[in-house]
Short mmCIF file of C-alpha atoms and ligand atoms in Angstrom, two decimals:
data_model
loop_
_atom_site.label_atom_id
_atom_site.label_comp_id
_atom_site.label_asym_id
_atom_site.label_seq_id
_atom_site.Cartn_x
_atom_site.Cartn_y
_atom_site.Cartn_z
CA MET X 1181 88.42 -32.03 174.49
CA LYS X 1182 88.95 -36.05 174.58
CA LEU X 1183 85.74 -38.13 174.09
CA VAL X 1184 85.98 -41.20 176.04
CA ARG X 1185 83.52 -44.38 175.65
CA ALA X 1186 85.58 -46.64 178.08
CA LYS X 1187 86.29 -46.90 181.65
CA ALA X 1188 89.86 -47.70 181.40
CA GLN X 1189 90.52 -45.09 178.81
CA LEU X 1190 88.99 -42.75 181.31
CA ARG X 1191 91.42 -43.52 183.95
CA ASP X 1192 94.17 -43.56 181.58
CA GLU X 1193 93.06 -39.73 180.30
CA LEU X 1194 92.85 -38.52 184.08
CA ALA X 1195 96.02 -40.50 185.20
CA GLY X 1196 98.27 -37.60 184.59
CA ALA X 1197 95.99 -34.93 186.38
CA HIS X 1198 95.71 -36.90 189.23
CA GLY X 1199 99.53 -37.43 189.39
CA ARG X 1200 100.33 -33.70 189.17
CA GLY X 1201 97.45 -32.96 191.80
CA GLU X 1202 95.30 -31.08 189.48
CA THR X 1203 91.64 -30.33 190.97
CA ILE X 1204 89.47 -32.34 188.98
CA GLY X 1205 85.85 -31.47 188.62
CA LEU X 1206 82.92 -33.91 187.50
CA VAL X 1207 79.49 -32.64 186.11
CA PRO X 1208 77.39 -35.64 185.51
CA THR X 1209 74.42 -35.14 182.86
CA MET X 1210 71.85 -37.22 181.11
CA GLY X 1211 72.75 -34.93 177.98
CA ALA X 1212 70.29 -32.89 175.89
CA LEU X 1213 72.44 -30.00 177.14
CA HIS X 1214 70.72 -26.50 177.87
CA GLU X 1215 71.97 -23.50 179.90
CA GLY X 1216 71.15 -25.32 183.20
CA HIS X 1217 73.95 -27.79 182.59
CA LEU X 1218 76.08 -25.10 181.29
CA ALA X 1219 75.91 -23.04 184.37
CA LEU X 1220 77.41 -26.38 186.18
CA LEU X 1221 80.01 -26.64 183.57
CA ALA X 1222 80.99 -22.83 183.89
CA ALA X 1223 81.09 -23.35 187.77
CA ALA X 1224 83.41 -26.16 187.47
CA ARG X 1225 85.68 -24.62 184.76
CA GLU X 1226 86.04 -21.50 187.07
CA ARG X 1227 87.02 -24.08 190.52
CA CYS X 1228 89.00 -26.59 188.50
CA ASP X 1229 91.94 -27.58 186.45
CA VAL X 1230 90.30 -30.22 184.66
CA VAL X 1231 86.63 -30.38 183.55
CA VAL X 1232 84.95 -34.03 183.22
CA MET X 1233 81.67 -34.19 182.05
CA SER X 1234 79.57 -37.27 182.09
CA LEU X 1235 76.88 -38.09 179.52
CA PHE X 1236 74.78 -41.31 180.22
CA VAL X 1237 70.93 -41.61 180.14
CA ASN X 1238 71.14 -43.90 183.53
CA PRO X 1239 68.20 -46.31 182.67
CA ALA X 1240 68.51 -47.27 186.43
CA GLN X 1241 66.88 -44.38 187.56
CA PHE X 1242 63.86 -44.41 185.29
CA ARG X 1243 60.62 -45.96 186.22
CA PRO X 1244 59.27 -48.90 184.32
CA GLU X 1245 56.15 -46.69 183.04
CA GLU X 1246 58.65 -43.84 182.20
CA ASP X 1247 59.62 -44.15 178.79
CA LEU X 1248 63.51 -44.10 178.71
CA ASP X 1249 63.76 -44.20 174.97
CA ALA X 1250 61.93 -41.38 174.62
CA TYR X 1251 64.04 -39.28 176.53
CA PRO X 1252 65.66 -36.31 174.21
CA ARG X 1253 69.10 -37.28 172.91
CA ASP X 1254 71.47 -34.81 170.67
CA PRO X 1255 74.85 -36.41 171.56
CA GLU X 1256 76.53 -34.60 168.52
CA ARG X 1257 75.19 -30.95 169.93
CA ASP X 1258 76.16 -31.94 173.38
CA ALA X 1259 79.70 -32.48 172.51
CA GLU X 1260 79.89 -28.99 170.72
CA LEU X 1261 78.36 -27.27 173.55
CA ALA X 1262 80.50 -29.35 175.92
CA ARG X 1263 83.69 -28.31 173.88
CA GLY X 1264 82.54 -24.68 173.81
CA ALA X 1265 81.84 -24.65 177.76
CA GLY X 1266 85.29 -25.64 178.33
CA VAL X 1267 85.01 -29.18 179.16
CA ASP X 1268 88.47 -31.60 178.92
CA VAL X 1269 86.96 -35.17 178.87
CA LEU X 1270 83.55 -35.78 177.90
CA PHE X 1271 82.72 -39.23 179.08
CA ALA X 1272 79.99 -40.87 177.40
CA PRO X 1273 79.45 -44.61 177.96
CA ALA X 1274 77.44 -47.35 176.41
CA VAL X 1275 74.85 -48.76 179.14
CA ASP X 1276 77.08 -51.93 179.34
CA GLU X 1277 80.09 -50.40 180.19
CA ILE X 1278 78.28 -48.80 183.17
CA TYR X 1279 76.27 -51.90 184.10
CA PRO X 1280 78.15 -55.22 182.62
CA GLU X 1281 76.40 -58.31 182.63
CA GLY X 1282 76.33 -59.47 186.30
CA PHE X 1283 75.97 -56.38 187.75
CA ALA X 1284 74.66 -56.76 191.09
CA THR X 1285 74.94 -54.01 193.45
CA ALA X 1286 73.40 -50.79 194.37
CA VAL X 1287 74.05 -47.63 196.29
CA GLU X 1288 70.95 -46.83 198.29
CA VAL X 1289 70.71 -43.70 200.86
CA GLY X 1290 67.67 -44.63 203.71
CA GLY X 1291 66.09 -42.15 206.05
CA PRO X 1292 63.74 -39.36 205.47
CA LEU X 1293 65.51 -37.90 201.86
CA THR X 1294 64.46 -40.83 199.86
CA SER X 1295 60.83 -41.51 201.24
CA VAL X 1296 59.40 -38.16 201.00
CA LEU X 1297 58.68 -35.87 197.74
CA ASP X 1298 59.87 -37.51 194.96
CA ALA X 1299 60.75 -40.75 196.93
CA ASP X 1300 57.20 -41.25 197.98
CA PRO X 1301 56.47 -44.65 196.83
CA GLU X 1302 53.16 -43.26 195.25
CA ARG X 1303 55.52 -41.00 192.91
CA ARG X 1304 59.06 -41.86 191.39
CA GLY X 1305 59.60 -43.82 194.92
CA ARG X 1306 62.93 -44.44 196.64
CA GLY X 1307 64.25 -46.90 193.78
CA HIS X 1308 64.86 -43.69 191.55
CA PHE X 1309 67.28 -42.00 194.03
CA SER X 1310 69.15 -45.26 194.50
CA GLY X 1311 69.32 -45.59 190.66
CA VAL X 1312 71.04 -42.07 191.03
CA THR X 1313 73.30 -42.64 193.84
CA THR X 1314 74.39 -46.27 192.18
CA VAL X 1315 75.66 -44.44 188.92
CA VAL X 1316 77.11 -41.39 190.75
CA ALA X 1317 78.70 -43.56 193.03
CA LYS X 1318 80.45 -45.27 190.26
CA LEU X 1319 81.20 -42.28 188.63
CA PHE X 1320 82.85 -40.65 191.70
CA ASN X 1321 85.16 -43.84 191.86
CA MET X 1322 85.97 -44.04 187.87
CA VAL X 1323 86.88 -39.97 187.90
CA GLU X 1324 88.13 -39.59 191.73
CA PRO X 1325 86.83 -35.86 191.06
CA ASP X 1326 87.82 -33.31 193.93
CA LEU X 1327 84.52 -31.45 193.40
CA ALA X 1328 81.24 -32.55 191.60
CA PHE X 1329 78.81 -30.18 190.68
CA PHE X 1330 74.95 -30.83 190.85
CA GLY X 1331 72.03 -28.63 190.04
CA GLN X 1332 69.79 -26.67 193.10
CA LYS X 1333 66.70 -27.50 190.34
CA ASP X 1334 66.76 -31.57 191.43
CA ALA X 1335 67.11 -30.00 195.39
CA GLN X 1336 65.91 -33.62 196.53
CA GLN X 1337 68.70 -35.38 194.68
CA ALA X 1338 71.74 -32.71 195.34
CA LEU X 1339 70.73 -33.42 199.15
CA VAL X 1340 70.76 -37.27 198.70
CA VAL X 1341 74.33 -37.41 196.84
CA GLU X 1342 75.61 -35.00 199.57
CA ARG X 1343 74.22 -37.83 202.13
CA MET X 1344 75.90 -40.63 199.96
CA ALA X 1345 79.15 -38.67 199.93
CA ARG X 1346 79.41 -38.00 203.55
CA ASP X 1347 78.30 -41.46 204.76
CA LEU X 1348 80.39 -43.42 202.37
CA ASP X 1349 83.63 -41.10 202.94
CA PHE X 1350 84.07 -39.88 199.50
CA ALA X 1351 86.34 -36.80 199.70
CA ILE X 1352 84.40 -34.92 196.97
CA GLU X 1353 83.29 -31.21 197.69
CA ILE X 1354 79.54 -31.53 196.40
CA VAL X 1355 78.75 -27.97 194.90
CA VAL X 1356 75.11 -27.09 194.38
CA VAL X 1357 74.35 -24.55 191.48
CA PRO X 1358 71.63 -22.50 191.23
CA THR X 1359 68.53 -23.32 189.09
CA VAL X 1360 68.68 -21.50 185.42
CA ARG X 1361 65.44 -20.25 184.27
CA ALA X 1362 63.77 -19.08 181.09
CA PRO X 1363 62.72 -15.34 181.27
CA ASP X 1364 59.34 -16.44 182.05
CA GLY X 1365 60.36 -18.14 184.83
CA LEU X 1366 60.45 -22.08 183.69
CA ALA X 1367 63.13 -23.60 185.31
CA LEU X 1368 64.96 -25.21 182.24
CA SER X 1369 64.79 -28.91 181.99
CA SER X 1370 65.65 -31.49 179.20
CA ARG X 1371 62.15 -32.64 179.92
CA ASN X 1372 60.69 -29.35 178.58
CA ALA X 1373 61.16 -30.56 174.95
CA TYR X 1374 57.71 -32.71 175.61
CA LEU X 1375 55.84 -29.72 176.28
CA SER X 1376 53.68 -28.88 173.39
CA ALA X 1377 53.58 -25.15 172.12
CA ALA X 1378 50.35 -24.38 174.14
CA ASP X 1379 51.52 -26.29 176.96
CA ARG X 1380 54.97 -24.18 177.01
CA PRO X 1381 53.10 -20.91 178.51
CA ARG X 1382 51.12 -22.64 181.16
CA ALA X 1383 54.32 -24.42 182.52
CA ALA X 1384 55.58 -20.66 183.77
CA ALA X 1385 53.02 -21.03 186.23
CA LEU X 1386 55.28 -23.39 188.55
CA SER X 1387 57.65 -20.76 189.18
CA ARG X 1388 55.06 -18.22 189.62
CA ALA X 1389 53.36 -20.37 192.30
CA LEU X 1390 56.82 -20.77 194.22
CA VAL X 1391 57.38 -16.84 193.76
CA ALA X 1392 54.08 -16.02 195.06
CA ALA X 1393 54.40 -18.33 197.99
CA GLU X 1394 58.01 -16.31 198.67
CA ARG X 1395 56.29 -13.13 198.42
CA ALA X 1396 53.82 -13.62 200.67
CA ALA X 1397 56.37 -15.11 202.82
CA GLN X 1398 58.75 -11.99 202.56
CA GLY X 1399 55.53 -10.04 203.50
CA GLY X 1400 54.98 -11.60 206.78
CA SER X 1401 52.46 -14.45 205.97
CA GLY X 1402 52.69 -17.68 207.31
CA LEU X 1403 53.53 -21.03 205.45
CA ALA X 1404 50.10 -21.86 205.32
CA GLU X 1405 49.11 -18.74 203.40
CA ALA X 1406 52.31 -18.73 201.26
CA LEU X 1407 51.30 -22.37 200.23
CA ALA X 1408 47.75 -20.92 199.38
CA ALA X 1409 49.41 -18.57 197.54
CA ALA X 1410 51.07 -20.91 195.32
CA ARG X 1411 48.16 -23.15 194.75
CA GLY X 1412 46.31 -20.15 193.73
CA GLU X 1413 48.50 -19.41 191.10
CA LEU X 1414 49.00 -23.08 189.89
CA GLU X 1415 45.11 -22.88 189.95
CA ALA X 1416 44.87 -20.08 187.52
CA ALA X 1417 46.70 -22.18 185.01
CA ALA X 1418 44.48 -25.19 185.57
CA ILE X 1419 47.25 -27.24 186.88
CA GLU X 1420 46.63 -29.71 189.62
CA PRO X 1421 50.25 -30.75 191.21
CA GLU X 1422 51.07 -34.02 192.01
CA TYR X 1423 52.44 -32.66 195.01
CA LEU X 1424 53.25 -28.91 196.52
CA GLU X 1425 55.45 -29.17 199.74
CA ALA X 1426 56.95 -27.34 202.27
CA ARG X 1427 59.89 -28.95 203.88
CA ASP X 1428 63.00 -28.25 206.26
CA ALA X 1429 65.54 -27.37 203.52
CA GLU X 1430 68.56 -29.70 204.85
CA THR X 1431 66.80 -32.32 206.36
CA LEU X 1432 63.64 -32.39 204.41
CA ALA X 1433 61.57 -33.08 207.50
CA ALA X 1434 58.14 -31.77 207.29
CA THR X 1435 57.38 -28.52 208.68
CA ASP X 1436 54.09 -26.11 209.24
CA ASN X 1437 55.38 -22.91 209.90
CA PHE X 1438 58.41 -20.54 209.43
CA ASN X 1439 60.79 -21.36 212.08
CA GLY X 1440 63.72 -19.60 211.25
CA ARG X 1441 65.40 -22.32 209.35
CA PRO X 1442 65.50 -22.59 205.28
CA VAL X 1443 61.88 -23.79 203.69
CA LEU X 1444 62.39 -25.50 200.79
CA LEU X 1445 58.88 -25.31 198.86
CA ALA X 1446 58.93 -28.26 196.38
CA LEU X 1447 56.31 -29.03 193.62
CA ALA X 1448 55.69 -31.40 190.76
CA ALA X 1449 53.39 -31.17 188.12
CA ARG X 1450 52.57 -33.10 185.01
CA ILE X 1451 51.69 -30.82 182.13
CA GLY X 1452 50.64 -32.88 179.26
CA PRO X 1453 53.02 -35.38 178.66
CA ALA X 1454 55.90 -33.90 180.58
CA ARG X 1455 56.58 -34.32 184.38
CA LEU X 1456 58.07 -31.20 185.70
CA ILE X 1457 59.55 -30.55 189.22
CA ASP X 1458 60.73 -27.10 190.40
CA ASN X 1459 61.77 -25.57 193.92
CA LEU X 1460 62.57 -22.53 195.97
CA VAL X 1461 64.13 -22.07 199.33
CA ILE X 1462 62.45 -19.34 201.59
CA THR X 1463 64.45 -17.81 204.50
CA PRO X 1464 61.56 -15.43 205.60
CA PRO X 1465 62.51 -12.64 207.46
CA ASP X 1466 62.85 -12.75 211.05
CA ARG X 1467 59.25 -12.46 212.55
CA VAL X 1468 57.14 -13.26 215.72
CA ALA X 1469 55.16 -16.44 215.27
CA GLY X 1470 51.29 -15.80 215.58
CA PRO X 1471 48.48 -17.69 215.51
CA GLY X 1472 47.97 -19.80 212.41
CA ASP X 1473 51.55 -20.36 211.91
P1 AMP T 2844 70.00 -33.88 184.01
O1 AMP T 2844 70.81 -33.99 182.63
O2 AMP T 2844 68.75 -33.92 183.90
O3 AMP T 2844 70.20 -35.21 184.47
O4 AMP T 2844 70.62 -33.06 185.01
C1 AMP T 2844 72.36 -32.79 185.26
C2 AMP T 2844 72.54 -31.75 186.29
O5 AMP T 2844 72.19 -30.73 185.46
C3 AMP T 2844 71.55 -32.23 187.70
O6 AMP T 2844 72.76 -31.86 188.72
C4 AMP T 2844 70.70 -31.09 187.35
O7 AMP T 2844 70.31 -30.89 188.64
C5 AMP T 2844 71.42 -29.82 186.48
N1 AMP T 2844 70.28 -29.12 185.90
C6 AMP T 2844 69.18 -29.43 185.44
N2 AMP T 2844 68.45 -28.48 184.98
C7 AMP T 2844 69.03 -27.54 185.61
C8 AMP T 2844 68.77 -26.13 185.77
N3 AMP T 2844 67.84 -25.72 185.01
N4 AMP T 2844 69.69 -24.83 186.58
C9 AMP T 2844 70.59 -25.80 187.21
N5 AMP T 2844 71.06 -27.13 187.23
C10 AMP T 2844 70.16 -27.82 186.27
#
């Protein structure tokens, strides 16, 4: 595995692979690797000749009140895990390599994908996603991958990146990898490190809530009932969600019933200092819509 810090070196490193027409896969990460990241790397290893992992804690996607400096970092451990996962090139640039002095451009996806859920101005806001798409567009230009791998854990992010890739004609296949969970259901996240020992078991209520909604839907309940089942699980764990919403899984348009299309059930909640997100896509069995749907 080659550890690369500079863009020019990254290009040199990949020139041979590009010339030979090899398939290049990119896995963007902010480090503090866990099994979720490793699942992305395994998917990339399986489909690509050359796997590039980027490790960059991107200041542009943090809000001013979010503590960028407190974000968990362990670059040596990350490098070891990346090596073990078969990464060929680890690109770990400094902040000024990505945003040199005078940097003044942003890539922003507009429309509903970046005005709802996490992009709601009251929450992380559109600026968060513009921080993501700007850095991802830059990484796409630097690496010129054939495929790029993102986690379903950040469902809205994956949709926004897919939209950007289509709109800006990046000839890159976006692969979305299923969410990896702890045995109690908690979606793995670098931010789980912020959970206290007392809060860690409570956090499992997030996925329990989503599963309760899914079960209700599969049992024939309407969306309102399914959401109530989810809310019940959260209440039982004394968790007041920042949001718990059902939306069309592809467009993020509001939906108040199961209409045969996959529904994204997404939630965010603060548990102690950790702000956690999770989601599940529900495709209820075909059923006749009834009153209250
Ligand atoms: P991050 O380092 O948190 O920016 O995440 C890097 C990539 O890993 C993103 O595409 C995430 O969606 C993905 N990811 C994070 N957690 C998980 C998880 N539990 N399962 C699958 N993918 C994940």
